[in-house]
Structures are given as C-alpha cells and as structure tokens.
PDB file of C-alpha atoms in Angstrom:
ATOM      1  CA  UNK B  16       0.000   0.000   0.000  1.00 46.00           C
ATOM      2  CA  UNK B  17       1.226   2.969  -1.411  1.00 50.00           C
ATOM      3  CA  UNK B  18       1.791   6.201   1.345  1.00 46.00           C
ATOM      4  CA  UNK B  19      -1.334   7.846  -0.594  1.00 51.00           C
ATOM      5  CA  UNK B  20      -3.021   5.316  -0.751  1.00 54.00           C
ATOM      6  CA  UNK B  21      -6.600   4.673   1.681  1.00 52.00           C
ATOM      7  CA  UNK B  22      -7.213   2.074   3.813  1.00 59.00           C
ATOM      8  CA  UNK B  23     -10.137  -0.328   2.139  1.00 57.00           C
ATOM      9  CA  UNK B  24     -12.365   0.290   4.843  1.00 61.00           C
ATOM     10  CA  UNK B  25     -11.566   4.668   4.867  1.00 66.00           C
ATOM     11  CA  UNK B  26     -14.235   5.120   1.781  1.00 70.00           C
ATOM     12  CA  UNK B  27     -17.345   4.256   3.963  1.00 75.00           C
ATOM     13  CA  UNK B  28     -16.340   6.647   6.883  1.00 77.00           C
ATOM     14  CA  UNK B  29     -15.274  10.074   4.425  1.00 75.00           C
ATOM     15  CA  UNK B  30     -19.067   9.805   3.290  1.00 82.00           C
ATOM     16  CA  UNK B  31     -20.512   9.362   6.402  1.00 81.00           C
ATOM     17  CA  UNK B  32     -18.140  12.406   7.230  1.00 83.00           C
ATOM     18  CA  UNK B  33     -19.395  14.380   4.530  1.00 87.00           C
ATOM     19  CA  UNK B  34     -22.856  13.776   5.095  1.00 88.00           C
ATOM     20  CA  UNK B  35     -23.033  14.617   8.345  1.00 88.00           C
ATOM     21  CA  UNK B  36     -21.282  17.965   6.789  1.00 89.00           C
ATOM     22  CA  UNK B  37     -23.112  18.684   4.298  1.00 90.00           C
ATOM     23  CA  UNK B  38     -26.236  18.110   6.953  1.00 91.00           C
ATOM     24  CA  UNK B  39     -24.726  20.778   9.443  1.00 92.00           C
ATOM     25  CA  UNK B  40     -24.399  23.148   6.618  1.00 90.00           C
ATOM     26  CA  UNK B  41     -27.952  22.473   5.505  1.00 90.00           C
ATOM     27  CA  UNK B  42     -29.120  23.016   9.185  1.00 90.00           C
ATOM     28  CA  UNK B  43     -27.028  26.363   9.437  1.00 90.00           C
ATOM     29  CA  UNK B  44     -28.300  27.749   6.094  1.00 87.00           C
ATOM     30  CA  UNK B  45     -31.700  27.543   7.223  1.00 87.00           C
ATOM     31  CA  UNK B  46     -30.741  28.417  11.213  1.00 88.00           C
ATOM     32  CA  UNK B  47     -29.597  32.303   8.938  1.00 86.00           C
ATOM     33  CA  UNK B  48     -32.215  31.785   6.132  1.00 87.00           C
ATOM     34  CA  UNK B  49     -35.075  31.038   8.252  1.00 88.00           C
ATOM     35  CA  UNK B  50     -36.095  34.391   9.590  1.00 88.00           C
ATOM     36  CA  UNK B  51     -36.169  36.202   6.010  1.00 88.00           C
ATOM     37  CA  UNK B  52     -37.972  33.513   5.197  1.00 89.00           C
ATOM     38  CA  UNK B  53     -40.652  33.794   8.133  1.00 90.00           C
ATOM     39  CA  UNK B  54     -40.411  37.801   7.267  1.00 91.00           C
ATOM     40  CA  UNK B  55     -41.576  37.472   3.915  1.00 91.00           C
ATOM     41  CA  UNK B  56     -44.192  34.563   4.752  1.00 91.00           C
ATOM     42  CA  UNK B  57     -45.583  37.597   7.076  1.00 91.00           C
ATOM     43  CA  UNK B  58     -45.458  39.780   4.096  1.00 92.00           C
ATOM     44  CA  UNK B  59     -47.910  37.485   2.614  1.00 93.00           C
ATOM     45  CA  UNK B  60     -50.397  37.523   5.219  1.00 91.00           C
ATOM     46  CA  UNK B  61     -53.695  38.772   6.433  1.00 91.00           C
ATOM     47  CA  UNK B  62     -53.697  41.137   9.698  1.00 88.00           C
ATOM     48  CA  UNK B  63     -55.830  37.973  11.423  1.00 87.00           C
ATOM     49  CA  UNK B  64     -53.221  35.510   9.964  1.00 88.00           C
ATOM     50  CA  UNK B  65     -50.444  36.913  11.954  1.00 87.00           C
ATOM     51  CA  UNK B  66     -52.567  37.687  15.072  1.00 84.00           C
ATOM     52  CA  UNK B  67     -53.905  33.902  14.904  1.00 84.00           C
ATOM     53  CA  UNK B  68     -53.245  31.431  17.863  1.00 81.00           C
ATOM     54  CA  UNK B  69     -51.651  28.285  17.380  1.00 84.00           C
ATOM     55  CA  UNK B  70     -49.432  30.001  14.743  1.00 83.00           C
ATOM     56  CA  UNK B  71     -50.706  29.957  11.230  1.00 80.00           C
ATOM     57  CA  UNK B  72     -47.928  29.266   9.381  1.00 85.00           C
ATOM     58  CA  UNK B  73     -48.861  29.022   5.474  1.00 87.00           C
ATOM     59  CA  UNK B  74     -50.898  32.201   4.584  1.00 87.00           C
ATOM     60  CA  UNK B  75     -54.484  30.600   2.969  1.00 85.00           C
ATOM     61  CA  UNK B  76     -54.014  33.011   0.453  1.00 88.00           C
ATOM     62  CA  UNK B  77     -50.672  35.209  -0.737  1.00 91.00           C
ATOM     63  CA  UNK B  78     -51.815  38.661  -0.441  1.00 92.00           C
ATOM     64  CA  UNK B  79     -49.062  40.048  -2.788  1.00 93.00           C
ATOM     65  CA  UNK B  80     -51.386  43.227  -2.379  1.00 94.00           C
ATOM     66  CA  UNK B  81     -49.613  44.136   0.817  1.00 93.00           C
ATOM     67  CA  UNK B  82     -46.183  44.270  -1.050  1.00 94.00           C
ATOM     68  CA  UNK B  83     -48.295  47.241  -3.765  1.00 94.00           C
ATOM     69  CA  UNK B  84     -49.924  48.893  -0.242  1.00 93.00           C
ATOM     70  CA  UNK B  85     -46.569  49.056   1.310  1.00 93.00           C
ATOM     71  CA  UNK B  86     -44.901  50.706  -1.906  1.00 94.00           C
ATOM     72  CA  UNK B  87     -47.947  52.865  -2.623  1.00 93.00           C
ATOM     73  CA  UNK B  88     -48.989  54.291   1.062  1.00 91.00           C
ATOM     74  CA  UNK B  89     -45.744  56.204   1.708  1.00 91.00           C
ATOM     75  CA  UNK B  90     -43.512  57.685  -0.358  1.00 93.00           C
ATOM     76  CA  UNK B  91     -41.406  54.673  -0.477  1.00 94.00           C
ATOM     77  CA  UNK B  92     -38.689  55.672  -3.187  1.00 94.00           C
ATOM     78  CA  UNK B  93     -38.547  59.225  -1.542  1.00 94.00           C
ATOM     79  CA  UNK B  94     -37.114  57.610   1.683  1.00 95.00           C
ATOM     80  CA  UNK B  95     -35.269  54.962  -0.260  1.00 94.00           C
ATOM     81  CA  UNK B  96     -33.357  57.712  -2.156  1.00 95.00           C
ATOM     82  CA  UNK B  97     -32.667  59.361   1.334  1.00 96.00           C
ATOM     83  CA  UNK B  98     -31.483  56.124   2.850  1.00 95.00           C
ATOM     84  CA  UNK B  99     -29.435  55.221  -0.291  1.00 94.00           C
ATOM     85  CA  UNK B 100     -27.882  58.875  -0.138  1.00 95.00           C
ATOM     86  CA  UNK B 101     -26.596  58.942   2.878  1.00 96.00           C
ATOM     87  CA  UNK B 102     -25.484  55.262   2.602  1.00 95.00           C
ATOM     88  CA  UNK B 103     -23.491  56.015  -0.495  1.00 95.00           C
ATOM     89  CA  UNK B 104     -21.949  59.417   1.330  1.00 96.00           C
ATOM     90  CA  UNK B 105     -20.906  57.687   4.961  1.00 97.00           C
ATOM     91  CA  UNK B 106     -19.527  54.222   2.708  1.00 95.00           C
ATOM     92  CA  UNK B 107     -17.507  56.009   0.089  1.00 96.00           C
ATOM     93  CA  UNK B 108     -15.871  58.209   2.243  1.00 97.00           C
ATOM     94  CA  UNK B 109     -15.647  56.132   5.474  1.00 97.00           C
ATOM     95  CA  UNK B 110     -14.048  53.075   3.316  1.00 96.00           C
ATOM     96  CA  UNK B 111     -11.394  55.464   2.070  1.00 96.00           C
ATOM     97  CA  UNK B 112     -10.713  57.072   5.230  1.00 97.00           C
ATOM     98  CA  UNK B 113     -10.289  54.230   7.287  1.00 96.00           C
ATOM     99  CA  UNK B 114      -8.001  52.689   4.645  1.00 95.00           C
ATOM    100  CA  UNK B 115      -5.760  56.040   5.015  1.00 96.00           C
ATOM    101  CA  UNK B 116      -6.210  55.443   8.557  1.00 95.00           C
ATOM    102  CA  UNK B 117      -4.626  51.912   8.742  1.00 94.00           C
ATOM    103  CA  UNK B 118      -1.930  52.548   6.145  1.00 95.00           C
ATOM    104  CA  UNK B 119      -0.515  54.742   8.795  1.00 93.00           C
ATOM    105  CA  UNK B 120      -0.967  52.373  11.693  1.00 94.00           C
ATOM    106  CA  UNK B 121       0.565  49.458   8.902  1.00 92.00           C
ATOM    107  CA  UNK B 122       3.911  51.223   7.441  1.00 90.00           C
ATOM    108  CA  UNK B 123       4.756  54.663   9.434  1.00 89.00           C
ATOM    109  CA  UNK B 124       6.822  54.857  12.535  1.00 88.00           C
ATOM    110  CA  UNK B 125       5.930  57.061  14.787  1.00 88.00           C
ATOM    111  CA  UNK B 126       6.230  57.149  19.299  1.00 90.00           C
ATOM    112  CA  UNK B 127       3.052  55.917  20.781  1.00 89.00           C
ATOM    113  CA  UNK B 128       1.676  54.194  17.925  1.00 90.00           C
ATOM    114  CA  UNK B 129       0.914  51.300  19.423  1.00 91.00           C
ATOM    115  CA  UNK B 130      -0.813  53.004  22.559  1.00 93.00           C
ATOM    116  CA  UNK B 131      -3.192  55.417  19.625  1.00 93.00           C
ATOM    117  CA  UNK B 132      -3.737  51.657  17.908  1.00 92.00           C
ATOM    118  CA  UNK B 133      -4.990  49.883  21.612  1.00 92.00           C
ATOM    119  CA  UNK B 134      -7.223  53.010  22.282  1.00 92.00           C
ATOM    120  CA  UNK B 135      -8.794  52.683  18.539  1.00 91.00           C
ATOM    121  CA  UNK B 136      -9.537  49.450  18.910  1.00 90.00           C
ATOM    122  CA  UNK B 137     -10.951  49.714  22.582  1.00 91.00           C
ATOM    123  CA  UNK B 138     -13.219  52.042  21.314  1.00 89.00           C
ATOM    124  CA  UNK B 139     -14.871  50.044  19.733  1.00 88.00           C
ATOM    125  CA  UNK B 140     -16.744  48.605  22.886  1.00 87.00           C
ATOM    126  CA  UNK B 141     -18.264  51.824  23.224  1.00 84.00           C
ATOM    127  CA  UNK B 142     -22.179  51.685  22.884  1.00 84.00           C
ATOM    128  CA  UNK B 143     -23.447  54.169  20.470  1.00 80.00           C
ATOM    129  CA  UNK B 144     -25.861  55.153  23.463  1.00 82.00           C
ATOM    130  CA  UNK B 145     -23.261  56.778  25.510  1.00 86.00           C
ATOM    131  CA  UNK B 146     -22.196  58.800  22.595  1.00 86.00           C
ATOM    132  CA  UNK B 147     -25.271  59.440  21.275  1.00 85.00           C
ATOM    133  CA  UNK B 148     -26.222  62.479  23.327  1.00 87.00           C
ATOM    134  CA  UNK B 149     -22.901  64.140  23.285  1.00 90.00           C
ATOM    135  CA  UNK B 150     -23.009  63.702  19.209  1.00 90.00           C
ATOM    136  CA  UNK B 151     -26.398  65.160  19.288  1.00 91.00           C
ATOM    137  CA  UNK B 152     -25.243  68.326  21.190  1.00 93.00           C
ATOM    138  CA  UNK B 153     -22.010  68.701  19.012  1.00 94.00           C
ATOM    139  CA  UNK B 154     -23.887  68.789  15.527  1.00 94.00           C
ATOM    140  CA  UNK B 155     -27.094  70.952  16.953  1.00 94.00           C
ATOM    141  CA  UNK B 156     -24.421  73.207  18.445  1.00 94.00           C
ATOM    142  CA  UNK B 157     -22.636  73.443  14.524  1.00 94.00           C
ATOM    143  CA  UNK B 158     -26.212  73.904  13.313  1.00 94.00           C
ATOM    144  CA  UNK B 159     -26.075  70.649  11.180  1.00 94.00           C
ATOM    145  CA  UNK B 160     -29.094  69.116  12.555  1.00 93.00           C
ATOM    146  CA  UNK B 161     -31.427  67.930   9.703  1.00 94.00           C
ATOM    147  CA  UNK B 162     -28.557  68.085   7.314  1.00 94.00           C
ATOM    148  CA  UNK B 163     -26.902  65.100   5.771  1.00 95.00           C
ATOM    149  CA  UNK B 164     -23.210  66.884   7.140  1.00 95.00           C
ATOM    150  CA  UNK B 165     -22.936  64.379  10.346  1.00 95.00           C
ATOM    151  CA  UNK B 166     -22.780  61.347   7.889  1.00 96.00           C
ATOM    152  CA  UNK B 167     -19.668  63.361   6.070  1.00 96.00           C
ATOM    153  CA  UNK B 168     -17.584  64.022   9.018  1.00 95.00           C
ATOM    154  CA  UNK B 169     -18.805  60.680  10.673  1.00 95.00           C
ATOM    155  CA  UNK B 170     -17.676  59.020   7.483  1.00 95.00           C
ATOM    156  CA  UNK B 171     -14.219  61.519   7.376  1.00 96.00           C
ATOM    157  CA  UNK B 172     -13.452  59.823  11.165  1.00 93.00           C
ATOM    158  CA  UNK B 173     -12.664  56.459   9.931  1.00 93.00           C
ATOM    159  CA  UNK B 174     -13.894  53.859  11.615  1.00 94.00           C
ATOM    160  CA  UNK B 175     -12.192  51.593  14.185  1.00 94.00           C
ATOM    161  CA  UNK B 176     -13.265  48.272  12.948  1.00 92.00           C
ATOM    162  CA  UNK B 177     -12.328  49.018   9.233  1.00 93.00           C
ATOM    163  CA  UNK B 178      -8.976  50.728  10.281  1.00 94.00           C
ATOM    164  CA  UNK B 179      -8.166  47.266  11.824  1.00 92.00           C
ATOM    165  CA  UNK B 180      -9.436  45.674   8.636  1.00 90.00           C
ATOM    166  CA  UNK B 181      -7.020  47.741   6.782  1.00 92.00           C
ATOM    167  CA  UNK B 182      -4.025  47.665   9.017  1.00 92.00           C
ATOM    168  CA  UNK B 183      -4.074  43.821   8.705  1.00 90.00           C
ATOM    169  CA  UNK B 184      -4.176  43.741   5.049  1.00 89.00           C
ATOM    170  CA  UNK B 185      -1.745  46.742   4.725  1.00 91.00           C
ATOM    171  CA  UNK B 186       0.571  45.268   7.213  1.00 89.00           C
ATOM    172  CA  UNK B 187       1.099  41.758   5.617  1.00 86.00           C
ATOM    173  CA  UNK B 188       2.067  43.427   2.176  1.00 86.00           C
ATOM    174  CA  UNK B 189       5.985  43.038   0.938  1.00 87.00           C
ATOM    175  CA  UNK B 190       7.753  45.911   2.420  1.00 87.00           C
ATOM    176  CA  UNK B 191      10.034  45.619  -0.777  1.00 87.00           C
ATOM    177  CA  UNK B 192       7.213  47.143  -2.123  1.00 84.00           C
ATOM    178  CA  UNK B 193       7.476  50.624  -0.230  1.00 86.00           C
ATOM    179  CA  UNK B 194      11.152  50.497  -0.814  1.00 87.00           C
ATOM    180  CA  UNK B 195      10.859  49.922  -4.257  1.00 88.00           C
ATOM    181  CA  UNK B 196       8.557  52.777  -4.533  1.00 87.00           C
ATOM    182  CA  UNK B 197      10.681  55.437  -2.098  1.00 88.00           C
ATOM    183  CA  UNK B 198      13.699  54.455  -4.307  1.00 88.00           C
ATOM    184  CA  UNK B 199      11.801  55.994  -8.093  1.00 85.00           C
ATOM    185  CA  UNK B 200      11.188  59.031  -5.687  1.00 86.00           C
ATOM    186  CA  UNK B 201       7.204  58.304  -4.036  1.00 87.00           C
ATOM    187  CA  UNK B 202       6.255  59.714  -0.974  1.00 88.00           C
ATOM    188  CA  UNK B 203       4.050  58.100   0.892  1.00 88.00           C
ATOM    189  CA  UNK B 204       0.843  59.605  -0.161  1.00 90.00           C
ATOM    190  CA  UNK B 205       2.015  57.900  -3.584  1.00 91.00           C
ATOM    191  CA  UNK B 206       2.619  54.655  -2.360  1.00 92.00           C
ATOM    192  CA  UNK B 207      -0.847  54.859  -0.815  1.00 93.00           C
ATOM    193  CA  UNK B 208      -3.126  55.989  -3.662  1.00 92.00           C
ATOM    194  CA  UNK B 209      -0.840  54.173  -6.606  1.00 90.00           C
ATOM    195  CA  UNK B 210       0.205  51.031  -5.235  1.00 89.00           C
ATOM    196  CA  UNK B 211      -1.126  49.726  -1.731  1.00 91.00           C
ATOM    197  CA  UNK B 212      -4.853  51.080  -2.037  1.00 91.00           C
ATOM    198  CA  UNK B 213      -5.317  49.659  -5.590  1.00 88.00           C
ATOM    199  CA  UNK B 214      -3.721  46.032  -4.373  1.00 86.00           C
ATOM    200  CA  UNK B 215      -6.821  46.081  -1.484  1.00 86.00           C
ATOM    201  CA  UNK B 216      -9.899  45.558  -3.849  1.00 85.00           C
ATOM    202  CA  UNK B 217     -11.027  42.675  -1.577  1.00 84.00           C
ATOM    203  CA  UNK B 218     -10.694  44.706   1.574  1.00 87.00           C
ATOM    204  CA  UNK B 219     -12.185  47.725  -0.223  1.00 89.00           C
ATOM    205  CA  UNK B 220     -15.362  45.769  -1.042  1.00 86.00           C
ATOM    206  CA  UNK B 221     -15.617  44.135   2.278  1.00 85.00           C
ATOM    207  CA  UNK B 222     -15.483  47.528   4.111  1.00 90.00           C
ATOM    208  CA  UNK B 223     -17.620  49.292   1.546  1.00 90.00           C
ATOM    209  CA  UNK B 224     -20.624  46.623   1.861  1.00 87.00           C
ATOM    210  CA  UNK B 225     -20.096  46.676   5.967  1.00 89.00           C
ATOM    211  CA  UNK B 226     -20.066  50.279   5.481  1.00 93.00           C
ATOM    212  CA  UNK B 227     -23.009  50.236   3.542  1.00 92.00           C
ATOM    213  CA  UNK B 228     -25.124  48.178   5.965  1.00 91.00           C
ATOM    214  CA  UNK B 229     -24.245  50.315   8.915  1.00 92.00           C
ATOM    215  CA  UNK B 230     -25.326  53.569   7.641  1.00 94.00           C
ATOM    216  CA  UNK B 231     -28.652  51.548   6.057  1.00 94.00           C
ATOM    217  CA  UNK B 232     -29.983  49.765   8.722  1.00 91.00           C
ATOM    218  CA  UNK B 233     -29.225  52.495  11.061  1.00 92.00           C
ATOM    219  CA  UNK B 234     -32.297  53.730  12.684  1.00 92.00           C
ATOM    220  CA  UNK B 235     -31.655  55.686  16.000  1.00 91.00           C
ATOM    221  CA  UNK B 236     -29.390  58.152  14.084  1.00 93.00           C
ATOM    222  CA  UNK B 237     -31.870  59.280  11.404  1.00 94.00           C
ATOM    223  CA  UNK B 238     -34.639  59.417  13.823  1.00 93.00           C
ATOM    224  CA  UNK B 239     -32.645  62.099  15.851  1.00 92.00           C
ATOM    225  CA  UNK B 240     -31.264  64.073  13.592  1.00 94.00           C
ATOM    226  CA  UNK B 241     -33.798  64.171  10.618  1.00 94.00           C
ATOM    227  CA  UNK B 242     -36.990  65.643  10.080  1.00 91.00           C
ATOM    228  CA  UNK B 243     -39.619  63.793   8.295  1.00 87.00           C
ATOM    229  CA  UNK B 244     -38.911  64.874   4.708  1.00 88.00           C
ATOM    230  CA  UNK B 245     -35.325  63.595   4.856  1.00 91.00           C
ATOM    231  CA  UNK B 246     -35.590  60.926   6.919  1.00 92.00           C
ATOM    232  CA  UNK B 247     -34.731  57.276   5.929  1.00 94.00           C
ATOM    233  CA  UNK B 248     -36.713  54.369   4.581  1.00 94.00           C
ATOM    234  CA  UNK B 249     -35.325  52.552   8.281  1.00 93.00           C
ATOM    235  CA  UNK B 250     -37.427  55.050   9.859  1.00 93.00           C
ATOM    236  CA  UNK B 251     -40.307  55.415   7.878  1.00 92.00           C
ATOM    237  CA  UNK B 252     -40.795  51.354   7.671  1.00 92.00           C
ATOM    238  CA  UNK B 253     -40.963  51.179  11.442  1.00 89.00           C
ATOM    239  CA  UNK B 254     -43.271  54.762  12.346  1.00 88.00           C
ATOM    240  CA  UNK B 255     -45.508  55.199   9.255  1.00 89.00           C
ATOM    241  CA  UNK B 256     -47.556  51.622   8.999  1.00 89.00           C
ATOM    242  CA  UNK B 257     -50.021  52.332  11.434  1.00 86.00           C
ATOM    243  CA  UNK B 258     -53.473  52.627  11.750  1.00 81.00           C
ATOM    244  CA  UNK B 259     -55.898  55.931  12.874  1.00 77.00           C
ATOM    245  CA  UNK B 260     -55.172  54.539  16.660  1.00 78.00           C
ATOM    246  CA  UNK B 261     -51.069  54.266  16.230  1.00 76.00           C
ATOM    247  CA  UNK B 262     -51.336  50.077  15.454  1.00 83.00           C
ATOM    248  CA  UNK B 263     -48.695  48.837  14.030  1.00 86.00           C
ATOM    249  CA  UNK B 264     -49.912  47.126  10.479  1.00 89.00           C
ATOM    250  CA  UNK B 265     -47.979  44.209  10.761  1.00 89.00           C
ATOM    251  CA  UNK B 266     -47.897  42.669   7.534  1.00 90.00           C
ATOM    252  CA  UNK B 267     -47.606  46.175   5.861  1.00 92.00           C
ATOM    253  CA  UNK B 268     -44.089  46.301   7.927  1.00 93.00           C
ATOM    254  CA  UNK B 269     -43.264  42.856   7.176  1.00 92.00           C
ATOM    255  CA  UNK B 270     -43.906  43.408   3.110  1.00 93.00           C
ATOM    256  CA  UNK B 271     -41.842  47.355   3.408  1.00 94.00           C
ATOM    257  CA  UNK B 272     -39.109  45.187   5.424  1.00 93.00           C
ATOM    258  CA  UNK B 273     -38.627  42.624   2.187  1.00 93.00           C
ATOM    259  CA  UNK B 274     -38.413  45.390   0.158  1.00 93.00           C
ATOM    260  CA  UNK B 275     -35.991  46.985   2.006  1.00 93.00           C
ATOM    261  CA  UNK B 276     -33.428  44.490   2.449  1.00 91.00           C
ATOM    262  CA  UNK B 277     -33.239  44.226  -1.458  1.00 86.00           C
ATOM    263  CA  UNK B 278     -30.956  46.701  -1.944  1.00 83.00           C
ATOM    264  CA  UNK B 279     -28.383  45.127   0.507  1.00 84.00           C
ATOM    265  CA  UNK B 280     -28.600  42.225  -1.310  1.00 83.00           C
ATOM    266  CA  UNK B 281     -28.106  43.671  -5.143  1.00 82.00           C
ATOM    267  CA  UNK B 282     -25.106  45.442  -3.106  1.00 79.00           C
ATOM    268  CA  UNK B 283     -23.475  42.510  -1.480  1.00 77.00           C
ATOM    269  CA  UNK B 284     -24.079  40.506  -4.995  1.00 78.00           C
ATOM    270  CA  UNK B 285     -22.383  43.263  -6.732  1.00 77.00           C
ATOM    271  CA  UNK B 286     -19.308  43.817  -4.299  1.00 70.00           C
ATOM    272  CA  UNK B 287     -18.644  40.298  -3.772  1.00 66.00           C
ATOM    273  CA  UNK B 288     -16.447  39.929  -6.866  1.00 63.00           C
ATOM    274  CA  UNK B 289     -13.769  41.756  -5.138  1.00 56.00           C
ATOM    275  CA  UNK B 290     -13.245  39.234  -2.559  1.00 49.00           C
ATOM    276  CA  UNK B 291     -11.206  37.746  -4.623  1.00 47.00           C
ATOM    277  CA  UNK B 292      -9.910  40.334  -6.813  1.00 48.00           C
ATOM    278  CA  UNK B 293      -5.503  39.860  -7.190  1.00 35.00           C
ATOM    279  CA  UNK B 294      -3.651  40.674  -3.945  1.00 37.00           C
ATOM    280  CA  UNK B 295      -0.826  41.936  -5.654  1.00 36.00           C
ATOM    281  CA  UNK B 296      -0.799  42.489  -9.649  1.00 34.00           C
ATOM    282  CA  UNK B 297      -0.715  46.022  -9.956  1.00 35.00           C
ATOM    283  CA  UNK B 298       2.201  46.173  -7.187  1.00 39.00           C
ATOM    284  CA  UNK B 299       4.435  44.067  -9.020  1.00 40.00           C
ATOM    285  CA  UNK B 300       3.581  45.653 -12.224  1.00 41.00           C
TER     286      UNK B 300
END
C-alpha cells in the first residue's frame, strides 16, 4: 500500500463524514435563512393571519397586495433615495478614510503608535448610546441638525473596525514594495493611492458593503437628527404603517421590510467579486 493510498475500509467513513457535513451546513443555512424567510411569509399575510393562535404558518391566500400597499402608502422611493444617499456618502468616504487610517498604523513609525492603535480598537466597545447624546449636542451646536453633514464628518473619522481591517491587510504586504517605490522618488501619499490602495480591492469591497449596511440599517441616528422629509426608509418602515389609533400594520411592515433588504442584497451581490480580486498584480507591475 502505497503512502497515498486509503485504507479499504476509509471510503465508507469520508461519506458518512461528509454527510453529516453537508447536513450541518444544511441546518445552518436555514438556522440564517429562516427568519427572512418567516419575514416574507408575514409579508404574505392577512392582519388575522399573523394575530392567529396556534401560529398559522402558510398564509391561505398570498396577499401580494400588501407588497403594492406598502410601496404605494408612503412615499417609499422618496425615503429609499434618502437612505441610499446617505449610505453612499458615509460608505464612500468612510471606506477610504479608514483605509488612510490603517496605512498609517501598517507602514509609518511614529512614538506611541501602538498606545493610539490599543485606544482605537478599545473604542470600539463603546455603545453608540453613551455617545449618542454628546453627538447630538455637538452637531445641533454646529447647526447641522437635519442636514446630511454628520454622515460626512462621521464618514471623514474612519472607523475603528475598518482601520483594523485595513491595518491587517496593509501590514502583511511586501515591504520591498514601499522600498521599491521610495527608491523611483514616491512619498508616501504615492505609495498609498498608486500602489497599496489599488492592491486592497477585496478589503475595499468588504469595508464598503459593511459600510453600507451600517449607515442603512441604522435607525436611531436618522430618527434624531432628521426631520420627516429627509428621513430614511429605516425610519419610515418602522413609524408610518399604522393605523388611525397608532397600530402597528404588521404585515404592511413585514412586506416594506422585504423590500428593504433588497438593496443590501443587489449590493453585497455586486461587491462580492472583489473578494477575490488579485492581492498583488498592480504592485508588481
């Protein structure tokens, strides 16, 4: 028997192994699949359907009319455009930053940097609660309450998480690179923009779709610092599907909710290709 070779009696137990795999990944897909699932289901159902007791869990009948309702009762793509707005404005410029950010932390030298790096990163177990008044007074003092400006300077700050993100990916890159580079004459600003940010397209697209999510799914934000008008679909999908006596309309939220986890998904479907876009062509090059 050959060093490669598999014991007679190995075949049997690698497909038992792999079944029982391929089971636990069956189970786990719809452990994460199951609530979007029960979400739209909801979406599909009468007011009496959802309020029933044992749970009814098939509507009788798809009322796809709630998903027309939902669209038609508010102005839908108003808030949408909002919400995409200040999505696009907070993940552009919050990506780049934070990629500036942990280039810095990666490749400079400078006393205390390891101390700034411990405090970045602790920061992040900050709730946004405690910071959330402060915030609040800072931009109503600047007069940039019920402006879109605290999503540009929010997204300007760089964000811990992301600057770790980057600082890994940054930091594992050939430092024959950078020498390569401050030999033809770069500074460092060069180096960034020409040959380390263009070498982190999977990094780029990972931060830009976390980004993304953050700023679109956030609701306390938009609630405080927005009027009505320029609110975000987030808020309106939770406040504006009620009835004369402040109800919620259930499956009216449930149908708005479908819709407006679409765009996440087109997003992540879009971005994903550069998660495994080249590491390090356009360096060598």
């Amino acid at each position: 028997m050959t060093a490669t070779s598999l014991p007679p009696n190995s075949a049997p137990r690698v497909r038992v192994n792999r079944l029982v795999l391929y089971t636990l990944l069956v189970a786990l897909t719809g452990l994460f699949i199951g609530p979007f699932g029960w979400l739209v289901l909801s979406g599909l159902k009468t007011p009496a359907e959802l309020a029933a007791s044992p749970v009814h869990w098939l509507p009788t009948h798809f009322q796809w009319q709630n998903f027309a309702d939902a669209f038609h009762l508010i102005d839908f793509l108003g808030y949408a455009r909002n919400s995409l707005i200040i999505a696009l404005i907070y993940a552009v410029l919050v990506t780049l930053s934070s990629a500036w950010v942990g280039f810095g932390f990666a490749r400079l030298e400078a006393p205390g940097k390891k101390t700034l790096f411990g405090i970045l990163i602790g920061s992040m177990m900050l709730p946004q609660m405690i910071t959330l008044l402060p915030t609040y007074l800072i931009f109503a003092k600047l007069g940039m309450v019920d402006t879109y400006w605290p999503w540009v300077f929010w997204g300007l700050a760089a964000a811990p998480y992301l600057v770790f993100l980057f600082r890994q990916f940054f930091a594992g890159l050939p430092r024959e690179l950078e020498e390569a580079a401050i030999v033809d004459g770069c500074g460092y600003g060069t180096i960034f923009w020409r040959i380390f940010l263009p070498q982190s397209w999977p990094v780029l697209s990972a931060s830009f779709v976390i980004a993304f999510t953050w700023s679109w799914g956030d609701y306390i934000a938009p609630q405080l610092l927005l009027s009505t008008d320029k609110s975000t679909l987030a808020v309106a999908v939770m406040t504006t599907y009620v009835t004369s006596a402040g109800t919620p309309v259930a499956n009216l939220q449930a149908a708005a909710s479908v819709m407006y986890v679409v765009p996440i998904l087109l997003i992540f479907l879009i971005a994903q290709r550069g998660f495994v876009a080249g590491m390090a062509t356009t360096g060598l090059k």
